Structures are given as C-alpha cells and as structure tokens.
CSV table of C-alpha atoms and ligand atoms in Angstrom, one decimal:
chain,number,residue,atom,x,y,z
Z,1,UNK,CA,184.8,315.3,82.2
Z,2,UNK,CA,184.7,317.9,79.7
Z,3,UNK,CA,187.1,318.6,76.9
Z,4,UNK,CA,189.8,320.9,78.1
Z,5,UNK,CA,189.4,324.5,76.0
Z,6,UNK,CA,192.6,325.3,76.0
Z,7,UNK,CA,195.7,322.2,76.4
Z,8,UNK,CA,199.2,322.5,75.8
Z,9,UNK,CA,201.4,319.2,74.9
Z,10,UNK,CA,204.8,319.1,75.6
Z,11,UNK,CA,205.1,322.3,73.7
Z,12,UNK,CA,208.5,323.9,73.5
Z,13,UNK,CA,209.9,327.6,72.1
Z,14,UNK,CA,213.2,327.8,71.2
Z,15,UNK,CA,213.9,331.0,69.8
Z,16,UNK,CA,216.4,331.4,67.2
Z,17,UNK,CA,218.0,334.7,65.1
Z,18,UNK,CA,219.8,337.6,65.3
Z,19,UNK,CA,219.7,337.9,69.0
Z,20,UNK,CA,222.8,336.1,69.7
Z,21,UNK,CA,221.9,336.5,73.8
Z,22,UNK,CA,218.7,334.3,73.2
Z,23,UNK,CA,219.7,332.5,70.3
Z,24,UNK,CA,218.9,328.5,71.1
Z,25,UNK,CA,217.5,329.0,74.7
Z,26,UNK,CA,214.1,327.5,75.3
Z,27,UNK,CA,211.9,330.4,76.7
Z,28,UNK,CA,209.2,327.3,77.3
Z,29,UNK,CA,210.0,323.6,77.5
Z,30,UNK,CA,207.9,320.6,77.6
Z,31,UNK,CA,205.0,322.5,78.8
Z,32,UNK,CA,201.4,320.7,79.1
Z,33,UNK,CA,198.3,321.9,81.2
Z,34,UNK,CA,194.4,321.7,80.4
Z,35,UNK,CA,192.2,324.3,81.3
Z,36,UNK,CA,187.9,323.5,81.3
Z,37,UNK,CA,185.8,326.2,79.9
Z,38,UNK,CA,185.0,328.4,82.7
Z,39,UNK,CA,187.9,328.4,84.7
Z,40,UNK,CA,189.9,331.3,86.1
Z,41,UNK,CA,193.8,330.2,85.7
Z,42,UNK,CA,196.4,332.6,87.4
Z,43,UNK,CA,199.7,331.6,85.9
Z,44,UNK,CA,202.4,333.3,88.4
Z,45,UNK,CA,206.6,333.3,87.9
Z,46,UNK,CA,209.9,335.5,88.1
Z,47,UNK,CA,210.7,338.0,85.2
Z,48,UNK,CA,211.8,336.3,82.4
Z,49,UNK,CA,210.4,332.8,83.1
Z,50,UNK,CA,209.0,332.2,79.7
Z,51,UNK,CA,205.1,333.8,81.0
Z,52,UNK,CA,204.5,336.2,77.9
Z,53,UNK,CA,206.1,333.5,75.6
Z,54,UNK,CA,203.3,330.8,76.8
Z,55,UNK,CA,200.5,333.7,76.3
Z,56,UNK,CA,202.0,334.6,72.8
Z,57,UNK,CA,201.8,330.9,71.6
Z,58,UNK,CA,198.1,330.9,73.4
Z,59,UNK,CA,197.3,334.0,71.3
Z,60,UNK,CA,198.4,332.5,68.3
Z,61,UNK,CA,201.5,335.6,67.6
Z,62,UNK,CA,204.0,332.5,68.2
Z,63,UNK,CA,204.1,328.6,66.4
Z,64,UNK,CA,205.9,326.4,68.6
Z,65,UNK,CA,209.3,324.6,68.2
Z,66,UNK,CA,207.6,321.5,69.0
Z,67,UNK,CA,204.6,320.2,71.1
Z,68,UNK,CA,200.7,321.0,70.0
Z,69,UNK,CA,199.0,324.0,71.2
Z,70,UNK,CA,194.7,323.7,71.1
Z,71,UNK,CA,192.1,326.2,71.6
Z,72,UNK,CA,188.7,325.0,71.3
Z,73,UNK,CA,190.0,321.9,69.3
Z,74,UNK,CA,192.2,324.4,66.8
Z,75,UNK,CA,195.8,325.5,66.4
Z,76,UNK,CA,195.7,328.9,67.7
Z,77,UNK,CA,198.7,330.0,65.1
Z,78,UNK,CA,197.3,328.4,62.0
Z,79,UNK,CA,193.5,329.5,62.5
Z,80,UNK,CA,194.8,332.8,63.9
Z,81,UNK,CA,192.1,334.3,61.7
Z,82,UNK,CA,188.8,331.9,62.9
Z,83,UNK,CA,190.2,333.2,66.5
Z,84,UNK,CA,189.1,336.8,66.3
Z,85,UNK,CA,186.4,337.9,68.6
Z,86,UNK,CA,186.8,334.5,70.7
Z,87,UNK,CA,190.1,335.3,72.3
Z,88,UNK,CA,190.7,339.1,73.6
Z,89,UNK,CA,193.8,339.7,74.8
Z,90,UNK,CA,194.3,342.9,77.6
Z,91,UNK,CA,198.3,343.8,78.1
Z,92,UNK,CA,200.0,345.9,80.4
Z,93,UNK,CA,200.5,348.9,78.5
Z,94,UNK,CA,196.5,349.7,77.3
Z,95,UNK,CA,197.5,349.6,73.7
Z,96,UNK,CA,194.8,352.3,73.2
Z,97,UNK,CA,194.4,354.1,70.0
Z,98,UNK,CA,195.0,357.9,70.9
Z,99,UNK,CA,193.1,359.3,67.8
Z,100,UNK,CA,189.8,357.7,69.6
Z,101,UNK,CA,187.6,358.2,72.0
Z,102,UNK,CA,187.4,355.6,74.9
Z,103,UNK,CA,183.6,354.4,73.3
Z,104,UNK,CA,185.4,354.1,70.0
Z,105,UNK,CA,188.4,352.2,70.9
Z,106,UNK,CA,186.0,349.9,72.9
Z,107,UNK,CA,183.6,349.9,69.3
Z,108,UNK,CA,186.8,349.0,67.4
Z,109,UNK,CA,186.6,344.9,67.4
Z,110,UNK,CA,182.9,345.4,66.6
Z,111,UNK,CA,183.9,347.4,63.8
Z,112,UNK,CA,186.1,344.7,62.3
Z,113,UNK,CA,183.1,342.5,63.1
Z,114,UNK,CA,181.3,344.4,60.5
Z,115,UNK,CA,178.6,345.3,63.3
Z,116,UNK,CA,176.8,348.5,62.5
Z,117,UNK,CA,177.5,351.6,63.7
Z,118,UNK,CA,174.7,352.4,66.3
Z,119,UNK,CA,174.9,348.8,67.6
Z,120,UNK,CA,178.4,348.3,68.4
Z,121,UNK,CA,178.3,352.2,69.9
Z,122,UNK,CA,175.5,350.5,72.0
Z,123,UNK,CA,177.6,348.1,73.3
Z,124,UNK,CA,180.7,349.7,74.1
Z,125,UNK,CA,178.9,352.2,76.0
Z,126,UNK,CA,177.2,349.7,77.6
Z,127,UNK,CA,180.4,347.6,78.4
Z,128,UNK,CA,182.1,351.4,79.6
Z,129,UNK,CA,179.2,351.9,82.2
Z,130,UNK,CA,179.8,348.1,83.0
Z,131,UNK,CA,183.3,349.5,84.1
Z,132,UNK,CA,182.2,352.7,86.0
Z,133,UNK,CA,182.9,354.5,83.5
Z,134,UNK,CA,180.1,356.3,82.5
Z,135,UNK,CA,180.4,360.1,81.3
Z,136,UNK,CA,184.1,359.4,80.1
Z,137,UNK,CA,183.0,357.7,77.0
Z,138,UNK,CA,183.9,360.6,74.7
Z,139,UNK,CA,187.2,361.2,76.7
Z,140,UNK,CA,190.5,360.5,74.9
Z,141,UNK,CA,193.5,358.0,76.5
Z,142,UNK,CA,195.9,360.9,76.8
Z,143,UNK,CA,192.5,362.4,79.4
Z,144,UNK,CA,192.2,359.5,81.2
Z,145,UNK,CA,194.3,358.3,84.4
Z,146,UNK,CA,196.0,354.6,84.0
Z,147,UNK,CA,193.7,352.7,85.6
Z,148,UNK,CA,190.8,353.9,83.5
Z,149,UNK,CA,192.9,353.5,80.6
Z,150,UNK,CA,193.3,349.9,81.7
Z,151,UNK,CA,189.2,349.7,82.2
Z,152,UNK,CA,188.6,350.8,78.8
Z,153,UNK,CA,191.2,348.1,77.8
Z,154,UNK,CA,188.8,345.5,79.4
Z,155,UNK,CA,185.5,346.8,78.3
Z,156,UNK,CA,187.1,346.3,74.5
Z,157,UNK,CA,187.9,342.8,75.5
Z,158,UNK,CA,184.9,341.8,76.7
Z,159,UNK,CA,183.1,344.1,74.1
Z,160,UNK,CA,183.5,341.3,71.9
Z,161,UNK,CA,182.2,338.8,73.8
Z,162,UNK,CA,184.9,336.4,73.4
Z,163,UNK,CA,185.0,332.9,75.0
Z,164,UNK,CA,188.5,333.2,76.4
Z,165,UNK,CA,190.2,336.5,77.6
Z,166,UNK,CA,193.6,336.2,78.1
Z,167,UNK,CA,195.6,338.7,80.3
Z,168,UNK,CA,199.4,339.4,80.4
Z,169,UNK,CA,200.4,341.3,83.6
Z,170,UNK,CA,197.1,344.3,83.0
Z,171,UNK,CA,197.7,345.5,86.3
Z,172,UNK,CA,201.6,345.7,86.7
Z,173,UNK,CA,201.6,349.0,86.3
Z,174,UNK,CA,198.9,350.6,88.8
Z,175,UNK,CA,199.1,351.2,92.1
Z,176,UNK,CA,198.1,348.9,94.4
Z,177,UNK,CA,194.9,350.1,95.6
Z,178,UNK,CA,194.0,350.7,92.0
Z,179,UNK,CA,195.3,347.1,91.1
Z,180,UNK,CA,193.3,345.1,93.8
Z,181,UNK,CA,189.5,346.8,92.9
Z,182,UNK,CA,190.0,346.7,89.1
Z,183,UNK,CA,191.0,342.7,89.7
Z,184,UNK,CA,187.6,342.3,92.5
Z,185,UNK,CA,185.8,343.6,89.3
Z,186,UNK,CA,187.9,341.7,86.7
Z,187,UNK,CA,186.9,338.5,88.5
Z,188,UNK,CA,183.3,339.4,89.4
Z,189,UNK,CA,183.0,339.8,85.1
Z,190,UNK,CA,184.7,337.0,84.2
Z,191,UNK,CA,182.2,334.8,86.6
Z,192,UNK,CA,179.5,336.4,85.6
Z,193,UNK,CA,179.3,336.4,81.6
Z,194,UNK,CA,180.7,332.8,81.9
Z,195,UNK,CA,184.3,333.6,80.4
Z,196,UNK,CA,187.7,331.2,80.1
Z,197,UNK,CA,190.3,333.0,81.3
Z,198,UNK,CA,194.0,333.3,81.8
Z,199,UNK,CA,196.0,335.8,83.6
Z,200,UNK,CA,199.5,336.0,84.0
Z,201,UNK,CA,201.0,337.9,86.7
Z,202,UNK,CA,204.7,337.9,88.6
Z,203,UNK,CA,202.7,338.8,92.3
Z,204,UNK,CA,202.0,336.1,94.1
Z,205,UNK,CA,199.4,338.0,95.9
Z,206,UNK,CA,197.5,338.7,92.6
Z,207,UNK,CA,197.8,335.4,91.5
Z,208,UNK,CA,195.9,334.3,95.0
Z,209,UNK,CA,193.6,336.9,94.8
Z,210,UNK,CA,192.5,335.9,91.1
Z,211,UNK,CA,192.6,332.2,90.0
Z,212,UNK,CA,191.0,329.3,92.3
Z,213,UNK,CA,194.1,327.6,90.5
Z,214,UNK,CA,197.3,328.7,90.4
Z,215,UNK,CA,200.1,327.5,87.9
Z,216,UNK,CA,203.6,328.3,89.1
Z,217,UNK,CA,206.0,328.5,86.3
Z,218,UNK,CA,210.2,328.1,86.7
Z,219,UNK,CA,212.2,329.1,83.9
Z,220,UNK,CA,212.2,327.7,81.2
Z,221,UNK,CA,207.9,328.1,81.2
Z,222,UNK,CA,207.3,324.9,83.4
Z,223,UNK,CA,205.1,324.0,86.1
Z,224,UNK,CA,206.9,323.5,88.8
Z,225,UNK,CA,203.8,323.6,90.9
Z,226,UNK,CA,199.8,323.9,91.0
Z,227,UNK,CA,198.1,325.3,93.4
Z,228,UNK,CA,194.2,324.9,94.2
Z,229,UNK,CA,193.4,328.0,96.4
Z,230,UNK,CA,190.2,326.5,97.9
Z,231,UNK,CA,192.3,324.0,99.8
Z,232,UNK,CA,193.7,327.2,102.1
Z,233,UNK,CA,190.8,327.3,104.3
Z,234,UNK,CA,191.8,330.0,107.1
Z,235,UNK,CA,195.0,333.1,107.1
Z,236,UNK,CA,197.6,330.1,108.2
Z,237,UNK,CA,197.4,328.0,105.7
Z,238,UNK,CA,197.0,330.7,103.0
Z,239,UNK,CA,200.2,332.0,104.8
Z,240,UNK,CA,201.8,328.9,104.4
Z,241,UNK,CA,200.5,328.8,100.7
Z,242,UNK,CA,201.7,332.0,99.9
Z,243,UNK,CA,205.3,330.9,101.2
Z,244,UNK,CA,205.4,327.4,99.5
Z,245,UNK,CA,204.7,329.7,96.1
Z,246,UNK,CA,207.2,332.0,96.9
Z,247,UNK,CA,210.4,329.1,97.5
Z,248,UNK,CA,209.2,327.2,94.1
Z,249,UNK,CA,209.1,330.9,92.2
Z,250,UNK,CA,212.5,331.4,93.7
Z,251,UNK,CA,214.1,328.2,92.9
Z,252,UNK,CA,214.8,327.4,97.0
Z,253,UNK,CA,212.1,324.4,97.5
Z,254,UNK,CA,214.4,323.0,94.7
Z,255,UNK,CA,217.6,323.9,96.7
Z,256,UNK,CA,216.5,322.3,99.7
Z,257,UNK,CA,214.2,319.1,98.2
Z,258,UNK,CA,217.3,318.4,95.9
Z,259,UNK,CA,220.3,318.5,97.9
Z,260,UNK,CA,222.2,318.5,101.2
Z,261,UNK,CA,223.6,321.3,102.4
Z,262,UNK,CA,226.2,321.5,104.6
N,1,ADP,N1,211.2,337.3,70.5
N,1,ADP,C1,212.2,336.9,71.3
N,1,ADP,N2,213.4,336.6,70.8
N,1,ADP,C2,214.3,336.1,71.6
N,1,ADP,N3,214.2,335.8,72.9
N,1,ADP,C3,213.0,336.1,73.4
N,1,ADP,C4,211.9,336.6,72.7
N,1,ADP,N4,210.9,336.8,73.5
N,1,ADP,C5,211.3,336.4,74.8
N,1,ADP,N5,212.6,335.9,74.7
N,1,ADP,C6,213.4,335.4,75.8
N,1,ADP,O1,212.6,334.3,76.4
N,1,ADP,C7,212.7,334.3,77.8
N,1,ADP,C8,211.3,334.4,78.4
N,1,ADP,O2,210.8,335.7,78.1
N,1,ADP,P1,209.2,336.1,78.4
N,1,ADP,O3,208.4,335.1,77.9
N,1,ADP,O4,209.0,337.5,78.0
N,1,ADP,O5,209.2,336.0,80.1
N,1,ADP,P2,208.2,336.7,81.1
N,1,ADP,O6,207.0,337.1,80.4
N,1,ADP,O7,208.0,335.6,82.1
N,1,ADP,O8,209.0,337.8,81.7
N,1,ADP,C9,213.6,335.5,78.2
N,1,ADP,O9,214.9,334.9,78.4
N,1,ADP,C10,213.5,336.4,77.0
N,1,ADP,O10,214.7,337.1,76.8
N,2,MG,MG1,206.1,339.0,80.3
C-alpha cells in the first residue's frame, strides 16, 4: 500500500465568535479518510453538512479544533505557503479577475511562479485550447458565458500543474447539459495528467458520475457512508445505489436502522 496523499484524523471544527447562531457548533466532527495519489474522490451531502468546511481545512484557509490534517506528509495550514502550485482549488463562483483576459487569468499562478512571460502565455493558451477554448483567449469574464467562465477556472488550475486539485461545488451553478460535458472533460483531465482529486458536490448524480468512490457526509462533516461505484454493475443496482445515497444524505436509513416505528 501506498501512503495516503491526503488523510484526515479525527479532525474536528468548532467554530467560535461573533456569530452567536454558529458559535460552538462543530461544522466537522471526528472526521478521518485516506485518499492514494491518483484517486478521484466525490464527497456528496445536504447544504450545510460541513462539505466546504472539510475543503477549507484541506486547502489550508482553516486549522482545525482538533484532529491532524496531512497533505503529502504536511500540515496544509502551517506550510500553506510550500502548498502553492501543488493544490489548485476551482469554486463555484469562477473567481476570475475581470481586468484580465481569459489567457491572463489562466497565466496568473505562473506569474506568482516567477515563470517568464512568453512561457507561462504558452501554457495557458495551451491549457485554454485543452478546454475548447481556442480563439477566446483574449476575451474578458464579463464576454464569456458561465460555463466557459468555469473552463477558464480549470485551465488556471491545472495551468499549474498541481498534484491535487480540489473542487467545491464548480458546477452548481450551470445548467445541466452544460454541467454533465464540462464534468466528462473534468474527469477525462484529471485521469489523464495523473491528478489527486477531490470534488465536493450536493448531487448525487454528479457525485456517481465523477468519483469511482463516493464519500457521503451527515452533518456534522462525517461519513456516514462510502460508496465504491464499480461494485454497481448494471442500471438496477446503480438504481439501488443511487437510493441507498439518497436515505443516508437525508438522514432516513438512520430513521429506520435506529428505531421502531410504529
Ligand atoms: N466561518 C464560519 N463561521 C461560523 N460558522 C460557519 C462558518 N463556515 C461555516 N459555518 C457553519 O458550519 C456549517 C457547515 O457549513 P459548510 O461547511 O459551508 O457546509 P456545506 O459546504 O456542506 O454547505 C454550517 O452550519 C455553517 O453555518
Ligand atoms: Mg459548501
């Protein structure tokens, strides 16, 4: 076996301060997983089931209230700075910069790289094309449509050729059509350039469309089930997959494992 790339122990996130409303509530709790380099993970739950506060303490924005966090054998928050360029991150929202062009907002992590200029316009161009979207390099944000706002978001993540990309819901906000080709080609990239990835949705038929494993979270950021897609083998059973997700996401294979009802 291979040493896991990324592993939470029993990590916890209680968050504290003004917010009176969330004050003292664990948003994660006692939450451990491994996850080998090269692996696809699709981390599915409800709104509001701790999701973004795992992917933040991945990222290194959040320490933990307790528990160890490890990326490639290093503390995420502490080394935030040795992580740049080997974690990308791609969000809902695009996070574009508006004052640049889509080949310079791809260029940009090069540019903190300190790679010159002709080579790091190279390879965002190059990653651009990668995403189909060749001729719209010098094409601003506000130009583009929201799903090739979200490819350009991409192409700078894998622009810097990162070992793990880390993805928080990039596709909640485009249609479905658009949705299901941009994750075929998400996939397809990640398998081919050999990437580490995690990608958090709250569809269930995203989540089977992405990861060969599946972590279901209940609130607070638990697994409350894993899922290996692979064992579905024809429509039935991935039916029968797809509702055994949906009663843990919803709390009623607790309901009924747990108690007698009348
Ligand atoms: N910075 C924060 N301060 C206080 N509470 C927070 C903060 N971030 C998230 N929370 C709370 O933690 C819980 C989990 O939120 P989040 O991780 O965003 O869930 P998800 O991404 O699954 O929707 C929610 O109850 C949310 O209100
Ligand atoms: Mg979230």
């Amino acid at each position: 076996m291979s040493e896991p790339i990324i592993s939470f122990r029993q990590v916890s996130k209680c968050f504290t301060g003004k917010d009176a409303r969330a004050a003292g509530q664990f948003a994660v709790k006692d939450l451990s997983f491994d996850v080998t380099a090269g692996e696809l993970v699709a981390v599915v739950g409800k709104t509001g089931c701790g999701k973004s506060t795992m992917f933040n303490l991945l990222a290194g924005l959040l320490a933990p209230t307790s528990g160890e966090v490890r990326v490639e054998g290093r503390d995420p928050f502490r080394d935030f700075a040795w992580f740049r360029g080997r974690i990308a991150v791609v969000f809902q929202g695009d996070r574009l910069m508006p004052w640049r062009s889509a080949v310079r907002n791809v260029a940009y992590g090069l540019e903190l790289h300190g790679k010159p200029k002709s080579e790091r316009l190279d390879v965002a161009r190059d990653w651009l094309h990668r995403l189909g979207l060749q001729g719209h390099e010098n094409d601003y944000p506000h130009a583009l449509s929201g799903g090739m706002r979200q490819r350009v978001s991409i192409a700078r993540a894998f622009a810097v050729n990162p070992d793990i990309l880390l993805c928080d819901e990039p596709f909640s906000a485009l249609d479905e059509l658009t949705s299901e080709g941009l994750r075929r080609e998400f996939v397809k990239l990640v398998r081919e350039n050999n990437k580490t990835s995690i990608f958090i949705t709250h569809s269930i038929n995203e989540a089977l469309q992405l990861g060969s494993r599946i972590l279901v979270f209940r609130p607070p950021a638990y697994i409350a089930l894993e899922v290996h897609t692979a064992q579905a083998t024809n429509d039935d059973e991935r039916a029968q997959l797809k509702q055994s997700i949906l009663a843990v996401m919803t709390g009623e294979a607790a309901a009924t494992d747990g108690e007698q009802r009348a």
